[in-house]
Amino acid sequence: MLLNTGKKQYRIIREVLTGEVNDVYVCQDSNESMAPYRTVWLVKDRQVARELMGKLGSECVECFMHNEAAGFVFAYDGERPLGRFYLNAVQNNAAAGPRIWLELVVRCMTSGLPPAVLNVILRQRQIHIGADGGIWFGYFLDLSAYDAQAGEKENVALCAVCIMELIESGLVIRTEAAKGVRVMKLIQKKLDRKKYQEFMQLYSDIKLMTRETMPKSRKGRLRAFAASRRDTIYRVLAVLCVILVCVVVLMLVGHLLFGEYSFWKLFHDPLERIGTESLLQ
């Protein structure tokens, strides 16, 4: 079977999915024997097809019509599911885990995909990892799970759950250290309270909880302490600035009304006598 896009003819190499909403195939340009493989969707649901048309950005190589279905062509980068290959990546490298968690969050933030499509990717765990720890998304998706109302809030919660699953799998074979436990506890606490609204919050939490807890030098410890108390320090400085501004305003008002900086009289007794002479006469 050939899929004619008007520009190319794709030969179907493998049928991945036949569903009520869409079909998924791995294809190759029939005119080039060494052409790269592509993932092709044939979306049969007209509502979903309309919502996807023109919104997939650079991730979609080509769009076309095939009979009554809308076709979408994506790059095919191979299959190395993150859930299956994660332990290989972290088994002999304790620092690999946090890098992978952060890489997943960054990939979600920068994918350029519509939130509803990213939502399906995260739900169906179409996340892959390279030998170098790089993360990419796969497009073997069943779009019957497509939810047009899904947004960043829902997606960051799904991403957080994915990261917790990775940490748990590492804990089973003891490849994760105390950092992983700290990250899990914080993520679970914030998920329970529905605190996550955007990916940057999750990224910041992971970054915070996986930094080195005890720098060797005194200077390093001071820097780490300052970084951990940064928000508190900023708030204290802001309050001090407000107080200083109020003091200056009061001084100026006193000077304008009384011709002197009468504000300072609050802090010292007036000069009433020099030696034996009284200034009150």
mmCIF file with all atom_site columns, N, CA, C and O in Angstrom, residues 122-171:
data_model
loop_
_atom_site.group_PDB
_atom_site.id
_atom_site.type_symbol
_atom_site.label_atom_id
_atom_site.label_alt_id
_atom_site.label_comp_id
_atom_site.label_asym_id
_atom_site.label_entity_id
_atom_site.label_seq_id
_atom_site.pdbx_PDB_ins_code
_atom_site.Cartn_x
_atom_site.Cartn_y
_atom_site.Cartn_z
_atom_site.occupancy
_atom_site.B_iso_or_equiv
_atom_site.pdbx_formal_charge
_atom_site.auth_seq_id
_atom_site.auth_comp_id
_atom_site.auth_asym_id
_atom_site.auth_atom_id
_atom_site.pdbx_PDB_model_num
ATOM 1   N N  . LEU A 1 122 ? 2.612  11.940 26.851 1.00 0.00 ? 122 LEU A N  1
ATOM 2   C CA . LEU A 1 122 ? 2.969  11.654 28.239 1.00 0.00 ? 122 LEU A CA 1
ATOM 3   C C  . LEU A 1 122 ? 2.102  10.542 28.824 1.00 0.00 ? 122 LEU A C  1
ATOM 4   O O  . LEU A 1 122 ? 2.591  9.686  29.566 1.00 0.00 ? 122 LEU A O  1
ATOM 5   N N  . ARG A 1 123 ? 0.811  10.536 28.478 1.00 0.00 ? 123 ARG A N  1
ATOM 6   C CA . ARG A 1 123 ? -0.070 9.488  28.987 1.00 0.00 ? 123 ARG A CA 1
ATOM 7   C C  . ARG A 1 123 ? 0.336  8.117  28.466 1.00 0.00 ? 123 ARG A C  1
ATOM 8   O O  . ARG A 1 123 ? 0.300  7.122  29.200 1.00 0.00 ? 123 ARG A O  1
ATOM 9   N N  . GLN A 1 124 ? 0.721  8.059  27.199 1.00 0.00 ? 124 GLN A N  1
ATOM 10  C CA . GLN A 1 124 ? 1.045  6.783  26.576 1.00 0.00 ? 124 GLN A CA 1
ATOM 11  C C  . GLN A 1 124 ? 2.540  6.476  26.612 1.00 0.00 ? 124 GLN A C  1
ATOM 12  O O  . GLN A 1 124 ? 2.999  5.519  25.983 1.00 0.00 ? 124 GLN A O  1
ATOM 13  N N  . ARG A 1 125 ? 3.274  7.302  27.359 1.00 0.00 ? 125 ARG A N  1
ATOM 14  C CA . ARG A 1 125 ? 4.707  7.087  27.598 1.00 0.00 ? 125 ARG A CA 1
ATOM 15  C C  . ARG A 1 125 ? 5.494  6.916  26.299 1.00 0.00 ? 125 ARG A C  1
ATOM 16  O O  . ARG A 1 125 ? 6.386  6.063  26.213 1.00 0.00 ? 125 ARG A O  1
ATOM 17  N N  . GLN A 1 126 ? 5.193  7.758  25.338 1.00 0.00 ? 126 GLN A N  1
ATOM 18  C CA . GLN A 1 126 ? 5.950  7.746  24.088 1.00 0.00 ? 126 GLN A CA 1
ATOM 19  C C  . GLN A 1 126 ? 7.193  8.646  24.231 1.00 0.00 ? 126 GLN A C  1
ATOM 20  O O  . GLN A 1 126 ? 7.372  9.637  23.526 1.00 0.00 ? 126 GLN A O  1
ATOM 21  N N  . ILE A 1 127 ? 8.022  8.258  25.179 1.00 0.00 ? 127 ILE A N  1
ATOM 22  C CA . ILE A 1 127 ? 9.243  8.990  25.507 1.00 0.00 ? 127 ILE A CA 1
ATOM 23  C C  . ILE A 1 127 ? 10.413 8.043  25.311 1.00 0.00 ? 127 ILE A C  1
ATOM 24  O O  . ILE A 1 127 ? 10.398 6.908  25.813 1.00 0.00 ? 127 ILE A O  1
ATOM 25  N N  . HIS A 1 128 ? 11.434 8.488  24.589 1.00 0.00 ? 128 HIS A N  1
ATOM 26  C CA . HIS A 1 128 ? 12.572 7.628  24.273 1.00 0.00 ? 128 HIS A CA 1
ATOM 27  C C  . HIS A 1 128 ? 13.869 8.290  24.724 1.00 0.00 ? 128 HIS A C  1
ATOM 28  O O  . HIS A 1 128 ? 13.950 9.517  24.849 1.00 0.00 ? 128 HIS A O  1
ATOM 29  N N  . ILE A 1 129 ? 14.877 7.452  24.962 1.00 0.00 ? 129 ILE A N  1
ATOM 30  C CA . ILE A 1 129 ? 16.167 7.947  25.440 1.00 0.00 ? 129 ILE A CA 1
ATOM 31  C C  . ILE A 1 129 ? 17.296 7.374  24.599 1.00 0.00 ? 129 ILE A C  1
ATOM 32  O O  . ILE A 1 129 ? 17.318 6.181  24.286 1.00 0.00 ? 129 ILE A O  1
ATOM 33  N N  . GLY A 1 130 ? 18.241 8.234  24.234 1.00 0.00 ? 130 GLY A N  1
ATOM 34  C CA . GLY A 1 130 ? 19.402 7.791  23.474 1.00 0.00 ? 130 GLY A CA 1
ATOM 35  C C  . GLY A 1 130 ? 20.496 7.279  24.395 1.00 0.00 ? 130 GLY A C  1
ATOM 36  O O  . GLY A 1 130 ? 20.444 7.435  25.620 1.00 0.00 ? 130 GLY A O  1
ATOM 37  N N  . ALA A 1 131 ? 21.516 6.693  23.806 1.00 0.00 ? 131 ALA A N  1
ATOM 38  C CA . ALA A 1 131 ? 22.635 6.187  24.592 1.00 0.00 ? 131 ALA A CA 1
ATOM 39  C C  . ALA A 1 131 ? 23.361 7.315  25.313 1.00 0.00 ? 131 ALA A C  1
ATOM 40  O O  . ALA A 1 131 ? 24.006 7.095  26.343 1.00 0.00 ? 131 ALA A O  1
ATOM 41  N N  . ASP A 1 132 ? 23.254 8.534  24.781 1.00 0.00 ? 132 ASP A N  1
ATOM 42  C CA . ASP A 1 132 ? 23.899 9.696  25.402 1.00 0.00 ? 132 ASP A CA 1
ATOM 43  C C  . ASP A 1 132 ? 23.005 10.390 26.425 1.00 0.00 ? 132 ASP A C  1
ATOM 44  O O  . ASP A 1 132 ? 23.389 11.431 26.974 1.00 0.00 ? 132 ASP A O  1
ATOM 45  N N  . GLY A 1 133 ? 21.834 9.843  26.685 1.00 0.00 ? 133 GLY A N  1
ATOM 46  C CA . GLY A 1 133 ? 20.911 10.443 27.646 1.00 0.00 ? 133 GLY A CA 1
ATOM 47  C C  . GLY A 1 133 ? 19.945 11.439 27.042 1.00 0.00 ? 133 GLY A C  1
ATOM 48  O O  . GLY A 1 133 ? 19.116 12.009 27.752 1.00 0.00 ? 133 GLY A O  1
ATOM 49  N N  . GLY A 1 134 ? 20.037 11.673 25.730 1.00 0.00 ? 134 GLY A N  1
ATOM 50  C CA . GLY A 1 134 ? 19.114 12.594 25.065 1.00 0.00 ? 134 GLY A CA 1
ATOM 51  C C  . GLY A 1 134 ? 17.695 12.035 25.028 1.00 0.00 ? 134 GLY A C  1
ATOM 52  O O  . GLY A 1 134 ? 17.484 10.824 24.925 1.00 0.00 ? 134 GLY A O  1
ATOM 53  N N  . ILE A 1 135 ? 16.718 12.927 25.134 1.00 0.00 ? 135 ILE A N  1
ATOM 54  C CA . ILE A 1 135 ? 15.307 12.536 25.164 1.00 0.00 ? 135 ILE A CA 1
ATOM 55  C C  . ILE A 1 135 ? 14.619 12.985 23.886 1.00 0.00 ? 135 ILE A C  1
ATOM 56  O O  . ILE A 1 135 ? 14.845 14.084 23.394 1.00 0.00 ? 135 ILE A O  1
ATOM 57  N N  . TRP A 1 136 ? 13.783 12.113 23.324 1.00 0.00 ? 136 TRP A N  1
ATOM 58  C CA . TRP A 1 136 ? 12.928 12.504 22.212 1.00 0.00 ? 136 TRP A CA 1
ATOM 59  C C  . TRP A 1 136 ? 11.571 11.826 22.360 1.00 0.00 ? 136 TRP A C  1
ATOM 60  O O  . TRP A 1 136 ? 11.418 10.861 23.107 1.00 0.00 ? 136 TRP A O  1
ATOM 61  N N  . PHE A 1 137 ? 10.602 12.373 21.651 1.00 0.00 ? 137 PHE A N  1
ATOM 62  C CA . PHE A 1 137 ? 9.242  11.837 21.704 1.00 0.00 ? 137 PHE A CA 1
ATOM 63  C C  . PHE A 1 137 ? 8.973  10.967 20.482 1.00 0.00 ? 137 PHE A C  1
ATOM 64  O O  . PHE A 1 137 ? 9.436  11.257 19.372 1.00 0.00 ? 137 PHE A O  1
ATOM 65  N N  . GLY A 1 138 ? 8.202  9.917  20.724 1.00 0.00 ? 138 GLY A N  1
ATOM 66  C CA . GLY A 1 138 ? 7.732  9.094  19.621 1.00 0.00 ? 138 GLY A CA 1
ATOM 67  C C  . GLY A 1 138 ? 6.290  9.458  19.295 1.00 0.00 ? 138 GLY A C  1
ATOM 68  O O  . GLY A 1 138 ? 5.586  10.101 20.076 1.00 0.00 ? 138 GLY A O  1
ATOM 69  N N  . TYR A 1 139 ? 5.830  9.018  18.125 1.00 0.00 ? 139 TYR A N  1
ATOM 70  C CA . TYR A 1 139 ? 4.495  9.406  17.659 1.00 0.00 ? 139 TYR A CA 1
ATOM 71  C C  . TYR A 1 139 ? 3.607  8.205  17.376 1.00 0.00 ? 139 TYR A C  1
ATOM 72  O O  . TYR A 1 139 ? 2.675  8.288  16.580 1.00 0.00 ? 139 TYR A O  1
ATOM 73  N N  . PHE A 1 140 ? 3.879  7.099  18.062 1.00 0.00 ? 140 PHE A N  1
ATOM 74  C CA . PHE A 1 140 ? 2.986  5.941  17.963 1.00 0.00 ? 140 PHE A CA 1
ATOM 75  C C  . PHE A 1 140 ? 1.820  6.178  18.924 1.00 0.00 ? 140 PHE A C  1
ATOM 76  O O  . PHE A 1 140 ? 1.706  5.560  19.991 1.00 0.00 ? 140 PHE A O  1
ATOM 77  N N  . LEU A 1 141 ? 0.934  7.079  18.560 1.00 0.00 ? 141 LEU A N  1
ATOM 78  C CA . LEU A 1 141 ? -0.112 7.537  19.463 1.00 0.00 ? 141 LEU A CA 1
ATOM 79  C C  . LEU A 1 141 ? -1.491 7.065  19.030 1.00 0.00 ? 141 LEU A C  1
ATOM 80  O O  . LEU A 1 141 ? -1.836 7.114  17.852 1.00 0.00 ? 141 LEU A O  1
ATOM 81  N N  . ASP A 1 142 ? -2.274 6.660  20.015 1.00 0.00 ? 142 ASP A N  1
ATOM 82  C CA . ASP A 1 142 ? -3.689 6.390  19.810 1.00 0.00 ? 142 ASP A CA 1
ATOM 83  C C  . ASP A 1 142 ? -4.435 7.670  20.178 1.00 0.00 ? 142 ASP A C  1
ATOM 84  O O  . ASP A 1 142 ? -4.564 8.010  21.353 1.00 0.00 ? 142 ASP A O  1
ATOM 85  N N  . LEU A 1 143 ? -4.916 8.386  19.181 1.00 0.00 ? 143 LEU A N  1
ATOM 86  C CA . LEU A 1 143 ? -5.523 9.692  19.409 1.00 0.00 ? 143 LEU A CA 1
ATOM 87  C C  . LEU A 1 143 ? -6.944 9.612  19.951 1.00 0.00 ? 143 LEU A C  1
ATOM 88  O O  . LEU A 1 143 ? -7.602 10.641 20.109 1.00 0.00 ? 143 LEU A O  1
ATOM 89  N N  . SER A 1 144 ? -7.409 8.420  20.274 1.00 0.00 ? 144 SER A N  1
ATOM 90  C CA . SER A 1 144 ? -8.705 8.330  20.950 1.00 0.00 ? 144 SER A CA 1
ATOM 91  C C  . SER A 1 144 ? -8.604 8.936  22.354 1.00 0.00 ? 144 SER A C  1
ATOM 92  O O  . SER A 1 144 ? -9.620 9.267  22.969 1.00 0.00 ? 144 SER A O  1
ATOM 93  N N  . ALA A 1 145 ? -7.356 9.089  22.856 1.00 0.00 ? 145 ALA A N  1
ATOM 94  C CA . ALA A 1 145 ? -7.142 9.721  24.164 1.00 0.00 ? 145 ALA A CA 1
ATOM 95  C C  . ALA A 1 145 ? -6.953 11.224 24.045 1.00 0.00 ? 145 ALA A C  1
ATOM 96  O O  . ALA A 1 145 ? -6.670 11.889 25.041 1.00 0.00 ? 145 ALA A O  1
ATOM 97  N N  . TYR A 1 146 ? -7.129 11.759 22.839 1.00 0.00 ? 146 TYR A N  1
ATOM 98  C CA . TYR A 1 146 ? -6.920 13.195 22.604 1.00 0.00 ? 146 TYR A CA 1
ATOM 99  C C  . TYR A 1 146 ? -7.951 14.016 23.378 1.00 0.00 ? 146 TYR A C  1
ATOM 100 O O  . TYR A 1 146 ? -9.150 13.788 23.289 1.00 0.00 ? 146 TYR A O  1
ATOM 101 N N  . ASP A 1 147 ? -7.450 14.981 24.152 1.00 0.00 ? 147 ASP A N  1
ATOM 102 C CA . ASP A 1 147 ? -8.309 15.862 24.945 1.00 0.00 ? 147 ASP A CA 1
ATOM 103 C C  . ASP A 1 147 ? -7.953 17.300 24.605 1.00 0.00 ? 147 ASP A C  1
ATOM 104 O O  . ASP A 1 147 ? -6.913 17.809 25.025 1.00 0.00 ? 147 ASP A O  1
ATOM 105 N N  . ALA A 1 148 ? -8.823 17.966 23.851 1.00 0.00 ? 148 ALA A N  1
ATOM 106 C CA . ALA A 1 148 ? -8.540 19.322 23.395 1.00 0.00 ? 148 ALA A CA 1
ATOM 107 C C  . ALA A 1 148 ? -8.418 20.313 24.549 1.00 0.00 ? 148 ALA A C  1
ATOM 108 O O  . ALA A 1 148 ? -7.842 21.396 24.384 1.00 0.00 ? 148 ALA A O  1
ATOM 109 N N  . GLN A 1 149 ? -8.952 19.967 25.725 1.00 0.00 ? 149 GLN A N  1
ATOM 110 C CA . GLN A 1 149 ? -8.914 20.879 26.872 1.00 0.00 ? 149 GLN A CA 1
ATOM 111 C C  . GLN A 1 149 ? -7.643 20.749 27.699 1.00 0.00 ? 149 GLN A C  1
ATOM 112 O O  . GLN A 1 149 ? -7.421 21.544 28.613 1.00 0.00 ? 149 GLN A O  1
ATOM 113 N N  . ALA A 1 150 ? -6.818 19.762 27.402 1.00 0.00 ? 150 ALA A N  1
ATOM 114 C CA . ALA A 1 150 ? -5.598 19.556 28.186 1.00 0.00 ? 150 ALA A CA 1
ATOM 115 C C  . ALA A 1 150 ? -4.654 20.741 28.005 1.00 0.00 ? 150 ALA A C  1
ATOM 116 O O  . ALA A 1 150 ? -4.470 21.245 26.893 1.00 0.00 ? 150 ALA A O  1
ATOM 117 N N  . GLY A 1 151 ? -4.048 21.160 29.101 1.00 0.00 ? 151 GLY A N  1
ATOM 118 C CA . GLY A 1 151 ? -3.129 22.295 29.058 1.00 0.00 ? 151 GLY A CA 1
ATOM 119 C C  . GLY A 1 151 ? -1.856 22.002 29.823 1.00 0.00 ? 151 GLY A C  1
ATOM 120 O O  . GLY A 1 151 ? -1.592 20.859 30.231 1.00 0.00 ? 151 GLY A O  1
ATOM 121 N N  . GLU A 1 152 ? -1.066 23.039 30.064 1.00 0.00 ? 152 GLU A N  1
ATOM 122 C CA . GLU A 1 152 ? 0.224  22.848 30.716 1.00 0.00 ? 152 GLU A CA 1
ATOM 123 C C  . GLU A 1 152 ? 0.073  22.295 32.128 1.00 0.00 ? 152 GLU A C  1
ATOM 124 O O  . GLU A 1 152 ? 0.885  21.487 32.583 1.00 0.00 ? 152 GLU A O  1
ATOM 125 N N  . LYS A 1 153 ? -0.960 22.724 32.831 1.00 0.00 ? 153 LYS A N  1
ATOM 126 C CA . LYS A 1 153 ? -1.166 22.253 34.200 1.00 0.00 ? 153 LYS A CA 1
ATOM 127 C C  . LYS A 1 153 ? -1.299 20.735 34.235 1.00 0.00 ? 153 LYS A C  1
ATOM 128 O O  . LYS A 1 153 ? -0.687 20.060 35.084 1.00 0.00 ? 153 LYS A O  1
ATOM 129 N N  . GLU A 1 154 ? -2.098 20.180 33.345 1.00 0.00 ? 154 GLU A N  1
ATOM 130 C CA . GLU A 1 154 ? -2.270 18.722 33.295 1.00 0.00 ? 154 GLU A CA 1
ATOM 131 C C  . GLU A 1 154 ? -0.981 18.033 32.849 1.00 0.00 ? 154 GLU A C  1
ATOM 132 O O  . GLU A 1 154 ? -0.619 16.974 33.369 1.00 0.00 ? 154 GLU A O  1
ATOM 133 N N  . ASN A 1 155 ? -0.276 18.660 31.905 1.00 0.00 ? 155 ASN A N  1
ATOM 134 C CA . ASN A 1 155 ? 0.923  18.038 31.352 1.00 0.00 ? 155 ASN A CA 1
ATOM 135 C C  . ASN A 1 155 ? 2.084  18.023 32.342 1.00 0.00 ? 155 ASN A C  1
ATOM 136 O O  . ASN A 1 155 ? 2.851  17.054 32.403 1.00 0.00 ? 155 ASN A O  1
ATOM 137 N N  . VAL A 1 156 ? 2.239  19.101 33.104 1.00 0.00 ? 156 VAL A N  1
ATOM 138 C CA . VAL A 1 156 ? 3.337  19.106 34.067 1.00 0.00 ? 156 VAL A CA 1
ATOM 139 C C  . VAL A 1 156 ? 3.092  18.067 35.158 1.00 0.00 ? 156 VAL A C  1
ATOM 140 O O  . VAL A 1 156 ? 4.041  17.438 35.658 1.00 0.00 ? 156 VAL A O  1
ATOM 141 N N  . ALA A 1 157 ? 1.837  17.836 35.518 1.00 0.00 ? 157 ALA A N  1
ATOM 142 C CA . ALA A 1 157 ? 1.534  16.789 36.502 1.00 0.00 ? 157 ALA A CA 1
ATOM 143 C C  . ALA A 1 157 ? 1.872  15.407 35.937 1.00 0.00 ? 157 ALA A C  1
ATOM 144 O O  . ALA A 1 157 ? 2.444  14.560 36.644 1.00 0.00 ? 157 ALA A O  1
ATOM 145 N N  . LEU A 1 158 ? 1.558  15.173 34.662 1.00 0.00 ? 158 LEU A N  1
ATOM 146 C CA . LEU A 1 158 ? 1.901  13.897 34.028 1.00 0.00 ? 158 LEU A CA 1
ATOM 147 C C  . LEU A 1 158 ? 3.412  13.712 33.954 1.00 0.00 ? 158 LEU A C  1
ATOM 148 O O  . LEU A 1 158 ? 3.933  12.621 34.196 1.00 0.00 ? 158 LEU A O  1
ATOM 149 N N  . CYS A 1 159 ? 4.117  14.775 33.604 1.00 0.00 ? 159 CYS A N  1
ATOM 150 C CA . CYS A 1 159 ? 5.577  14.721 33.528 1.00 0.00 ? 159 CYS A CA 1
ATOM 151 C C  . CYS A 1 159 ? 6.160  14.397 34.896 1.00 0.00 ? 159 CYS A C  1
ATOM 152 O O  . CYS A 1 159 ? 7.096  13.591 35.020 1.00 0.00 ? 159 CYS A O  1
ATOM 153 N N  . ALA A 1 160 ? 5.619  15.007 35.939 1.00 0.00 ? 160 ALA A N  1
ATOM 154 C CA . ALA A 1 160 ? 6.088  14.742 37.300 1.00 0.00 ? 160 ALA A CA 1
ATOM 155 C C  . ALA A 1 160 ? 5.880  13.278 37.670 1.00 0.00 ? 160 ALA A C  1
ATOM 156 O O  . ALA A 1 160 ? 6.749  12.655 38.301 1.00 0.00 ? 160 ALA A O  1
ATOM 157 N N  . VAL A 1 161 ? 4.741  12.716 37.284 1.00 0.00 ? 161 VAL A N  1
ATOM 158 C CA . VAL A 1 161 ? 4.470  11.304 37.564 1.00 0.00 ? 161 VAL A CA 1
ATOM 159 C C  . VAL A 1 161 ? 5.469  10.413 36.819 1.00 0.00 ? 161 VAL A C  1
ATOM 160 O O  . VAL A 1 161 ? 5.973  9.423  37.379 1.00 0.00 ? 161 VAL A O  1
ATOM 161 N N  . CYS A 1 162 ? 5.773  10.758 35.572 1.00 0.00 ? 162 CYS A N  1
ATOM 162 C CA . CYS A 1 162 ? 6.772  9.991  34.799 1.00 0.00 ? 162 CYS A CA 1
ATOM 163 C C  . CYS A 1 162 ? 8.115  9.987  35.511 1.00 0.00 ? 162 CYS A C  1
ATOM 164 O O  . CYS A 1 162 ? 8.794  8.951  35.585 1.00 0.00 ? 162 CYS A O  1
ATOM 165 N N  . ILE A 1 163 ? 8.521  11.143 36.027 1.00 0.00 ? 163 ILE A N  1
ATOM 166 C CA . ILE A 1 163 ? 9.807  11.241 36.715 1.00 0.00 ? 163 ILE A CA 1
ATOM 167 C C  . ILE A 1 163 ? 9.793  10.413 37.993 1.00 0.00 ? 163 ILE A C  1
ATOM 168 O O  . ILE A 1 163 ? 10.778 9.730  38.326 1.00 0.00 ? 163 ILE A O  1
ATOM 169 N N  . MET A 1 164 ? 8.677  10.436 38.710 1.00 0.00 ? 164 MET A N  1
ATOM 170 C CA . MET A 1 164 ? 8.578  9.622  39.921 1.00 0.00 ? 164 MET A CA 1
ATOM 171 C C  . MET A 1 164 ? 8.680  8.126  39.596 1.00 0.00 ? 164 MET A C  1
ATOM 172 O O  . MET A 1 164 ? 9.294  7.360  40.343 1.00 0.00 ? 164 MET A O  1
ATOM 173 N N  . GLU A 1 165 ? 8.103  7.711  38.490 1.00 0.00 ? 165 GLU A N  1
ATOM 174 C CA . GLU A 1 165 ? 8.207  6.306  38.070 1.00 0.00 ? 165 GLU A CA 1
ATOM 175 C C  . GLU A 1 165 ? 9.658  5.929  37.804 1.00 0.00 ? 165 GLU A C  1
ATOM 176 O O  . GLU A 1 165 ? 10.103 4.830  38.165 1.00 0.00 ? 165 GLU A O  1
ATOM 177 N N  . LEU A 1 166 ? 10.406 6.837  37.173 1.00 0.00 ? 166 LEU A N  1
ATOM 178 C CA . LEU A 1 166 ? 11.820 6.567  36.898 1.00 0.00 ? 166 LEU A CA 1
ATOM 179 C C  . LEU A 1 166 ? 12.599 6.433  38.201 1.00 0.00 ? 166 LEU A C  1
ATOM 180 O O  . LEU A 1 166 ? 13.418 5.521  38.356 1.00 0.00 ? 166 LEU A O  1
ATOM 181 N N  . ILE A 1 167 ? 12.356 7.341  39.129 1.00 0.00 ? 167 ILE A N  1
ATOM 182 C CA . ILE A 1 167 ? 13.069 7.305  40.405 1.00 0.00 ? 167 ILE A CA 1
ATOM 183 C C  . ILE A 1 167 ? 12.755 6.012  41.153 1.00 0.00 ? 167 ILE A C  1
ATOM 184 O O  . ILE A 1 167 ? 13.641 5.359  41.711 1.00 0.00 ? 167 ILE A O  1
ATOM 185 N N  . GLU A 1 168 ? 11.479 5.623  41.157 1.00 0.00 ? 168 GLU A N  1
ATOM 186 C CA . GLU A 1 168 ? 11.074 4.390  41.841 1.00 0.00 ? 168 GLU A CA 1
ATOM 187 C C  . GLU A 1 168 ? 11.765 3.182  41.244 1.00 0.00 ? 168 GLU A C  1
ATOM 188 O O  . GLU A 1 168 ? 12.218 2.288  41.967 1.00 0.00 ? 168 GLU A O  1
ATOM 189 N N  . SER A 1 169 ? 11.875 3.145  39.913 1.00 0.00 ? 169 SER A N  1
ATOM 190 C CA . SER A 1 169 ? 12.547 2.006  39.276 1.00 0.00 ? 169 SER A CA 1
ATOM 191 C C  . SER A 1 169 ? 14.018 1.975  39.648 1.00 0.00 ? 169 SER A C  1
ATOM 192 O O  . SER A 1 169 ? 14.602 0.898  39.811 1.00 0.00 ? 169 SER A O  1
ATOM 193 N N  . GLY A 1 170 ? 14.633 3.148  39.811 1.00 0.00 ? 170 GLY A N  1
ATOM 194 C CA . GLY A 1 170 ? 16.029 3.199  40.235 1.00 0.00 ? 170 GLY A CA 1
ATOM 195 C C  . GLY A 1 170 ? 16.212 2.784  41.678 1.00 0.00 ? 170 GLY A C  1
ATOM 196 O O  . GLY A 1 170 ? 17.210 2.148  42.034 1.00 0.00 ? 170 GLY A O  1
ATOM 197 N N  . LEU A 1 171 ? 15.248 3.106  42.519 1.00 0.00 ? 171 LEU A N  1
ATOM 198 C CA . LEU A 1 171 ? 15.342 2.726  43.931 1.00 0.00 ? 171 LEU A CA 1
ATOM 199 C C  . LEU A 1 171 ? 15.277 1.219  44.118 1.00 0.00 ? 171 LEU A C  1
ATOM 200 O O  . LEU A 1 171 ? 15.886 0.671  45.033 1.00 0.00 ? 171 LEU A O  1
#
